[in-house]
PDB file of C-alpha atoms in Angstrom:
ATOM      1  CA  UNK A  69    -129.290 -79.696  65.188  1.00  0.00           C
ATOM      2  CA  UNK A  70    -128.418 -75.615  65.327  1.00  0.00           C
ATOM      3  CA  UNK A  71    -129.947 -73.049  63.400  1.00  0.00           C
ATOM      4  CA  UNK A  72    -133.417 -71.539  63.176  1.00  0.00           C
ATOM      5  CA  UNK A  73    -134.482 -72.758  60.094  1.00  0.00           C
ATOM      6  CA  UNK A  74    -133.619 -76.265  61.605  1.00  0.00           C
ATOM      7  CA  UNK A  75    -135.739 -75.971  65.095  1.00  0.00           C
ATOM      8  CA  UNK A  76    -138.575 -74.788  62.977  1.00  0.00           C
ATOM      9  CA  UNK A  77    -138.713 -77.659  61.141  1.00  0.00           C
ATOM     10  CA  UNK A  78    -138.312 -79.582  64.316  1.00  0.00           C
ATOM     11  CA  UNK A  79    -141.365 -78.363  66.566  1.00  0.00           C
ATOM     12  CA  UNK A  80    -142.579 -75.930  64.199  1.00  0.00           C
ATOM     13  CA  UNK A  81    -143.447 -71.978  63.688  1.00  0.00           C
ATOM     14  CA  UNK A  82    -145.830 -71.464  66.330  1.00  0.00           C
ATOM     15  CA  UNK A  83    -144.009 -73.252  69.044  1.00  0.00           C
ATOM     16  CA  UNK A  84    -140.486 -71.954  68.629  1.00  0.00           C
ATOM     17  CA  UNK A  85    -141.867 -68.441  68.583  1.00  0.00           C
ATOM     18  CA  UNK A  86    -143.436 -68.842  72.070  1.00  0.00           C
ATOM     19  CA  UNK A  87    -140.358 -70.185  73.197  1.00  0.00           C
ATOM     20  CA  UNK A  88    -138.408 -67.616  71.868  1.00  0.00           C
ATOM     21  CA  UNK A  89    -140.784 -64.796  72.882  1.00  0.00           C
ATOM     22  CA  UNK A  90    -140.628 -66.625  76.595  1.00  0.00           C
ATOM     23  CA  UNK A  91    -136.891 -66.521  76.415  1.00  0.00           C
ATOM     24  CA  UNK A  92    -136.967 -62.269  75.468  1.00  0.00           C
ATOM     25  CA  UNK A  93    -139.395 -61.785  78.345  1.00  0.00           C
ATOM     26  CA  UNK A  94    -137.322 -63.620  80.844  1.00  0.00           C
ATOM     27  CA  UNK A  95    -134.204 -61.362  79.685  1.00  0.00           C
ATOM     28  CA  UNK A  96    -136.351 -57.933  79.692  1.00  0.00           C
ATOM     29  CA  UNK A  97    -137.127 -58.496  83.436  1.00  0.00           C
ATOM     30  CA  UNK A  98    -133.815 -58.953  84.244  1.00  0.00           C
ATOM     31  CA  UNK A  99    -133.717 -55.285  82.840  1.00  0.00           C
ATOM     32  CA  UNK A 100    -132.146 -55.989  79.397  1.00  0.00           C
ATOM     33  CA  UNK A 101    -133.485 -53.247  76.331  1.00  0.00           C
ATOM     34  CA  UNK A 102    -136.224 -55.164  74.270  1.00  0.00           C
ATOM     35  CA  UNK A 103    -134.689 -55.342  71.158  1.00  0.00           C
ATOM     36  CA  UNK A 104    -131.478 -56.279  72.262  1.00  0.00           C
ATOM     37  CA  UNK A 105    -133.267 -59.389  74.449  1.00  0.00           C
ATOM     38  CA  UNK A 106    -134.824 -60.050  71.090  1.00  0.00           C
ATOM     39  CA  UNK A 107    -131.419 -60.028  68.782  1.00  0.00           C
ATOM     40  CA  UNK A 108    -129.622 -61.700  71.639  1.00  0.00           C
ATOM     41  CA  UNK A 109    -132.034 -64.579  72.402  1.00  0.00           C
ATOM     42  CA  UNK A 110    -132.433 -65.092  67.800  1.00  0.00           C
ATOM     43  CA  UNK A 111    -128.643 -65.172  67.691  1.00  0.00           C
ATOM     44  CA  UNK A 112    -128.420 -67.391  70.599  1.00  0.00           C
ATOM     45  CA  UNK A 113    -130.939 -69.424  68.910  1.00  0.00           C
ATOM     46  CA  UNK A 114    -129.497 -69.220  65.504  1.00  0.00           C
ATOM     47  CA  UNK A 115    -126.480 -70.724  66.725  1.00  0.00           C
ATOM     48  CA  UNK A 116    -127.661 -73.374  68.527  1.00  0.00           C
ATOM     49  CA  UNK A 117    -126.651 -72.618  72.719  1.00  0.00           C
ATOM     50  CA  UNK A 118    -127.819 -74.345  75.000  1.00  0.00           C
ATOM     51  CA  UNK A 119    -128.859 -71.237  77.477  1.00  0.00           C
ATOM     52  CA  UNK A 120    -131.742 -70.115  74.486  1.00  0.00           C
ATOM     53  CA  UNK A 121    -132.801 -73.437  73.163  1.00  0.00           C
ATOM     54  CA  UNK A 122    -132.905 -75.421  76.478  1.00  0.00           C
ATOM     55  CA  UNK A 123    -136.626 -76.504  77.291  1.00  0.00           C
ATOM     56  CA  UNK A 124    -138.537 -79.198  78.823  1.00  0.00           C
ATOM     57  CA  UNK A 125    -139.064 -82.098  76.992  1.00  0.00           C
ATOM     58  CA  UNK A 126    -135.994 -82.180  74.346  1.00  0.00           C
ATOM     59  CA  UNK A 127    -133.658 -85.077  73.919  1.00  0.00           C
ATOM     60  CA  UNK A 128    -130.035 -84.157  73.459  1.00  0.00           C
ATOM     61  CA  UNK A 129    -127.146 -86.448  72.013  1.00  0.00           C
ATOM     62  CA  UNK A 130    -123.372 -86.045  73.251  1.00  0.00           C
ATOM     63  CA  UNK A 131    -121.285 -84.664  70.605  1.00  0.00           C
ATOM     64  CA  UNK A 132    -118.901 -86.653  68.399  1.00  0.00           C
ATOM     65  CA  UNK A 133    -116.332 -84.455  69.670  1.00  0.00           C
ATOM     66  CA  UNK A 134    -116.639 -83.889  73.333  1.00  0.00           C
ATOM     67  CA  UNK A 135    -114.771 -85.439  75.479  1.00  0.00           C
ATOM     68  CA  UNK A 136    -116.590 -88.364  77.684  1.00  0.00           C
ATOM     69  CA  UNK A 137    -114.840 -86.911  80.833  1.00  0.00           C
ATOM     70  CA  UNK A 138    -116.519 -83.770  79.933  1.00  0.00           C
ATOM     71  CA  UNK A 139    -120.253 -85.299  79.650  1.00  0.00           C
ATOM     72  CA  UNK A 140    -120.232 -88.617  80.589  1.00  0.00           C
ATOM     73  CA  UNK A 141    -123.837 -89.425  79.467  1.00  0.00           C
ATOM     74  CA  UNK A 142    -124.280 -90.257  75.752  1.00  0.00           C
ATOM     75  CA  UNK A 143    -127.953 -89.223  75.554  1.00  0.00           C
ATOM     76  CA  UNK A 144    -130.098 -86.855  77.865  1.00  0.00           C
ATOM     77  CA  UNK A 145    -133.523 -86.029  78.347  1.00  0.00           C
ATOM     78  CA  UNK A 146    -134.561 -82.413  79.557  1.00  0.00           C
ATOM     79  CA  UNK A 147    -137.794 -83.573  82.186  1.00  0.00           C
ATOM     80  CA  UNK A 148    -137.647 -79.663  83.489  1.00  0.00           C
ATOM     81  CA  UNK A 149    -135.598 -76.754  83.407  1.00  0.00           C
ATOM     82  CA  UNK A 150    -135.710 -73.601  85.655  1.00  0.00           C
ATOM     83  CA  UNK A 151    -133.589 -71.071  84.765  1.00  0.00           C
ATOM     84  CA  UNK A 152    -129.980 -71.155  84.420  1.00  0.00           C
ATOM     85  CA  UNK A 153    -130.607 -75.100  85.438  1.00  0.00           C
ATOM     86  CA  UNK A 154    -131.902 -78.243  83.935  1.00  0.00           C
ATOM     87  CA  UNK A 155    -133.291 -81.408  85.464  1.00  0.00           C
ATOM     88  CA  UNK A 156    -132.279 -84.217  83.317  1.00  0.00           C
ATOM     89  CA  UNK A 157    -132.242 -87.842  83.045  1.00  0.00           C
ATOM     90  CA  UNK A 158    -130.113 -90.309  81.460  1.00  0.00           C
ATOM     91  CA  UNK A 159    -132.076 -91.528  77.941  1.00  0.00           C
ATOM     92  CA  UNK A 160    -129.346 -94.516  77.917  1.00  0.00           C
ATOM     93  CA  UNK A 161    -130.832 -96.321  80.810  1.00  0.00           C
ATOM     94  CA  UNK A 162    -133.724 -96.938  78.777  1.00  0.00           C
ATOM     95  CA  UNK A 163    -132.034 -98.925  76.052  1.00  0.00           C
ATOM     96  CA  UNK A 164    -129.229-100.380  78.633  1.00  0.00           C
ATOM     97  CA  UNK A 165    -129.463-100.083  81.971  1.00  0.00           C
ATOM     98  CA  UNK A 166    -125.925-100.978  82.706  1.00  0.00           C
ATOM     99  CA  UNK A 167    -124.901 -97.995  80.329  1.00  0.00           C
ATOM    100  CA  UNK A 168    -124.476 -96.109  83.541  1.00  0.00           C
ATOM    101  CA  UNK A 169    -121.285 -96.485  85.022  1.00  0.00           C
ATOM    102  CA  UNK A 170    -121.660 -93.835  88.202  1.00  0.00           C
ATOM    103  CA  UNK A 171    -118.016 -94.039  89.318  1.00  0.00           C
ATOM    104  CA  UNK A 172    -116.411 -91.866  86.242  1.00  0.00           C
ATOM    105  CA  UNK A 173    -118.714 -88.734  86.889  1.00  0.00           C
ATOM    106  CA  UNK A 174    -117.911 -85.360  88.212  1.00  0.00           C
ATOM    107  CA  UNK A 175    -119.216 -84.800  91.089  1.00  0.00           C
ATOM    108  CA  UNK A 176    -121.221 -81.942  89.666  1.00  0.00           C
ATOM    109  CA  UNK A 177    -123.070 -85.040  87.674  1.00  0.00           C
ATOM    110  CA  UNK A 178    -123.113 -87.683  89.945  1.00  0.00           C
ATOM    111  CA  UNK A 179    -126.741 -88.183  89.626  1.00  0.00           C
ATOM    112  CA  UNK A 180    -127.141 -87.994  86.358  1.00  0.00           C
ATOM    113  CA  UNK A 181    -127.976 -91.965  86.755  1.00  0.00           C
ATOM    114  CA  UNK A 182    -131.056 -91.276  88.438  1.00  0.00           C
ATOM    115  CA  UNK A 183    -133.572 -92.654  85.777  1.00  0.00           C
ATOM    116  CA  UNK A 184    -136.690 -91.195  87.869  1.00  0.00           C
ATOM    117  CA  UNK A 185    -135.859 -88.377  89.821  1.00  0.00           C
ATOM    118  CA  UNK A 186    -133.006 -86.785  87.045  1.00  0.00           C
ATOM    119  CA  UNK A 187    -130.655 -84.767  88.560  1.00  0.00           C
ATOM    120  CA  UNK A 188    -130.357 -80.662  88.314  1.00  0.00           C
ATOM    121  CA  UNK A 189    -127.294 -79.440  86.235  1.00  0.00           C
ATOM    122  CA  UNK A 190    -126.142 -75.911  84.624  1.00  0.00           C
ATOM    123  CA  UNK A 191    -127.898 -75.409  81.304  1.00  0.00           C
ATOM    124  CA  UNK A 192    -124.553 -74.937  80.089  1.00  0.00           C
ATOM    125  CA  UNK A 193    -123.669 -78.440  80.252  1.00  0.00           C
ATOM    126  CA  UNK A 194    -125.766 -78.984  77.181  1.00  0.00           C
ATOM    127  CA  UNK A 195    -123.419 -76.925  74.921  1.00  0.00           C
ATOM    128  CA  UNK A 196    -121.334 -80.489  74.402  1.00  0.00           C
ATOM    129  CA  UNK A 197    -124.514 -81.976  72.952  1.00  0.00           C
ATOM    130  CA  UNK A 198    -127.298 -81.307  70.171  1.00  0.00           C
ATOM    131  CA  UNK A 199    -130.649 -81.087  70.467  1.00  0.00           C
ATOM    132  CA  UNK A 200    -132.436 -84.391  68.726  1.00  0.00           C
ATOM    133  CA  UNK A 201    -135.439 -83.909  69.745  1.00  0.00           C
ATOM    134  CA  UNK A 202    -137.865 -81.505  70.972  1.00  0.00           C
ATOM    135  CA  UNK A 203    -141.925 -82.236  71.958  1.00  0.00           C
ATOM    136  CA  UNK A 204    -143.241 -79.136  73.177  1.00  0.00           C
ATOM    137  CA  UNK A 205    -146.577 -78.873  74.638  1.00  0.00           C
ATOM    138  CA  UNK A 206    -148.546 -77.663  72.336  1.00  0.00           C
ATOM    139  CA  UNK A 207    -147.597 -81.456  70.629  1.00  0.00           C
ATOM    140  CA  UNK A 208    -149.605 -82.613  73.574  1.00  0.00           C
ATOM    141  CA  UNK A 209    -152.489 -80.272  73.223  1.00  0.00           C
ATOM    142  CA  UNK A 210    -156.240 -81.791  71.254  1.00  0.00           C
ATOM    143  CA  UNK A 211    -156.285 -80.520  67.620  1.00  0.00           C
ATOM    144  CA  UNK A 212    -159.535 -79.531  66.597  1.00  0.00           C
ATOM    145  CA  UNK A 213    -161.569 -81.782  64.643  1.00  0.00           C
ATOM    146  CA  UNK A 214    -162.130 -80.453  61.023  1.00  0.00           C
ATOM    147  CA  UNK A 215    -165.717 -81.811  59.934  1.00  0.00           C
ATOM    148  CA  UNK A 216    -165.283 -83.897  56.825  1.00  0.00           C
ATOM    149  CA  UNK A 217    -166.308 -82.284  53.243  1.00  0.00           C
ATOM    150  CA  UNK A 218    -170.176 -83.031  52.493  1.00  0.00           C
ATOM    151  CA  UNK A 219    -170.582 -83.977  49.175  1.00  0.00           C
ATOM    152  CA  UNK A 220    -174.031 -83.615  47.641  1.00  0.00           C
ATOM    153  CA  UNK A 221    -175.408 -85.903  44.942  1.00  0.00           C
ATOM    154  CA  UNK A 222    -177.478 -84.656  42.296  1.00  0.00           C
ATOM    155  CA  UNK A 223    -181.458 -83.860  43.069  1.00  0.00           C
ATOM    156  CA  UNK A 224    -180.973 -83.447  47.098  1.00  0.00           C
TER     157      UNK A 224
END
């Protein structure tokens, strides 16, 4: 799932802007112009890489076309990221827990079978998968309760 119009519709308005504003700010203090953080992060964005999308709590899905070699875990889930790096875990242990088979990863990934703990990896890797899934925060946040409409009767 690429495209801005499509992660709207995913976690909505409100939420992609503060991750997108987040994203501007983090390139500004590394001493990038403003508006050239903000037309680099919306292109980056727009087209769906991994280094402006890539947030805590998404699911991502290996892509048809990527080589298993290349990312060796069918389905990930983002538990943290920090910077240029991710902390993720393998979603397919869930569903199967013999799905991992440790002995053909790259050593860069070799943990990626660690169910609890996750294992750190470039947030590049996630350019050979879509996002599926994405529950920011604010998702976890209390909504406010709306009284219900009082209806009056006739003669109250």
């Amino acid at each position: 799932m690429t495209g801005l119009a499509s992660l709207t519709w995913l976690i909505g308005t409100q939420a992609l802007s503060d991750h997108i504003v987040a994203r501007v700010n983090e390139l500004v203090e590394a001493g990038i112009e403003y508006a050239q953080a903000c037309t680099a992060v919306t292109d980056a964005a727009d087209a769906g890489e991994a280094w402006a999308i890539a947030a805590t709590r998404q699911a991502w899905e290996r892509r048809p076309d990527t080589d298993e070699d290349d990312a060796p875990i069918r389905r990930l889930y983002v538990l943290e990221r920090t910077g240029n790096t991710v902390v993720v875990a393998d979603l397919d242990l869930d569903e199967d827990p013999q799905a991992n088979r440790t002995g053909g990863l790259q050593p860069q990934h070799s943990r990626l079978g660690n169910e609890e703990q996750g294992a750190v990896v470039d947030v590049e890797l996630l350019n050979l998968y879509d996002l599926r899934a994405w529950d920011p925060f604010e998702h976890l946040l209390p909504t406010a309760a709306v009284p219900a409409a009082r209806t009056t009767g006739v003669g109250e």
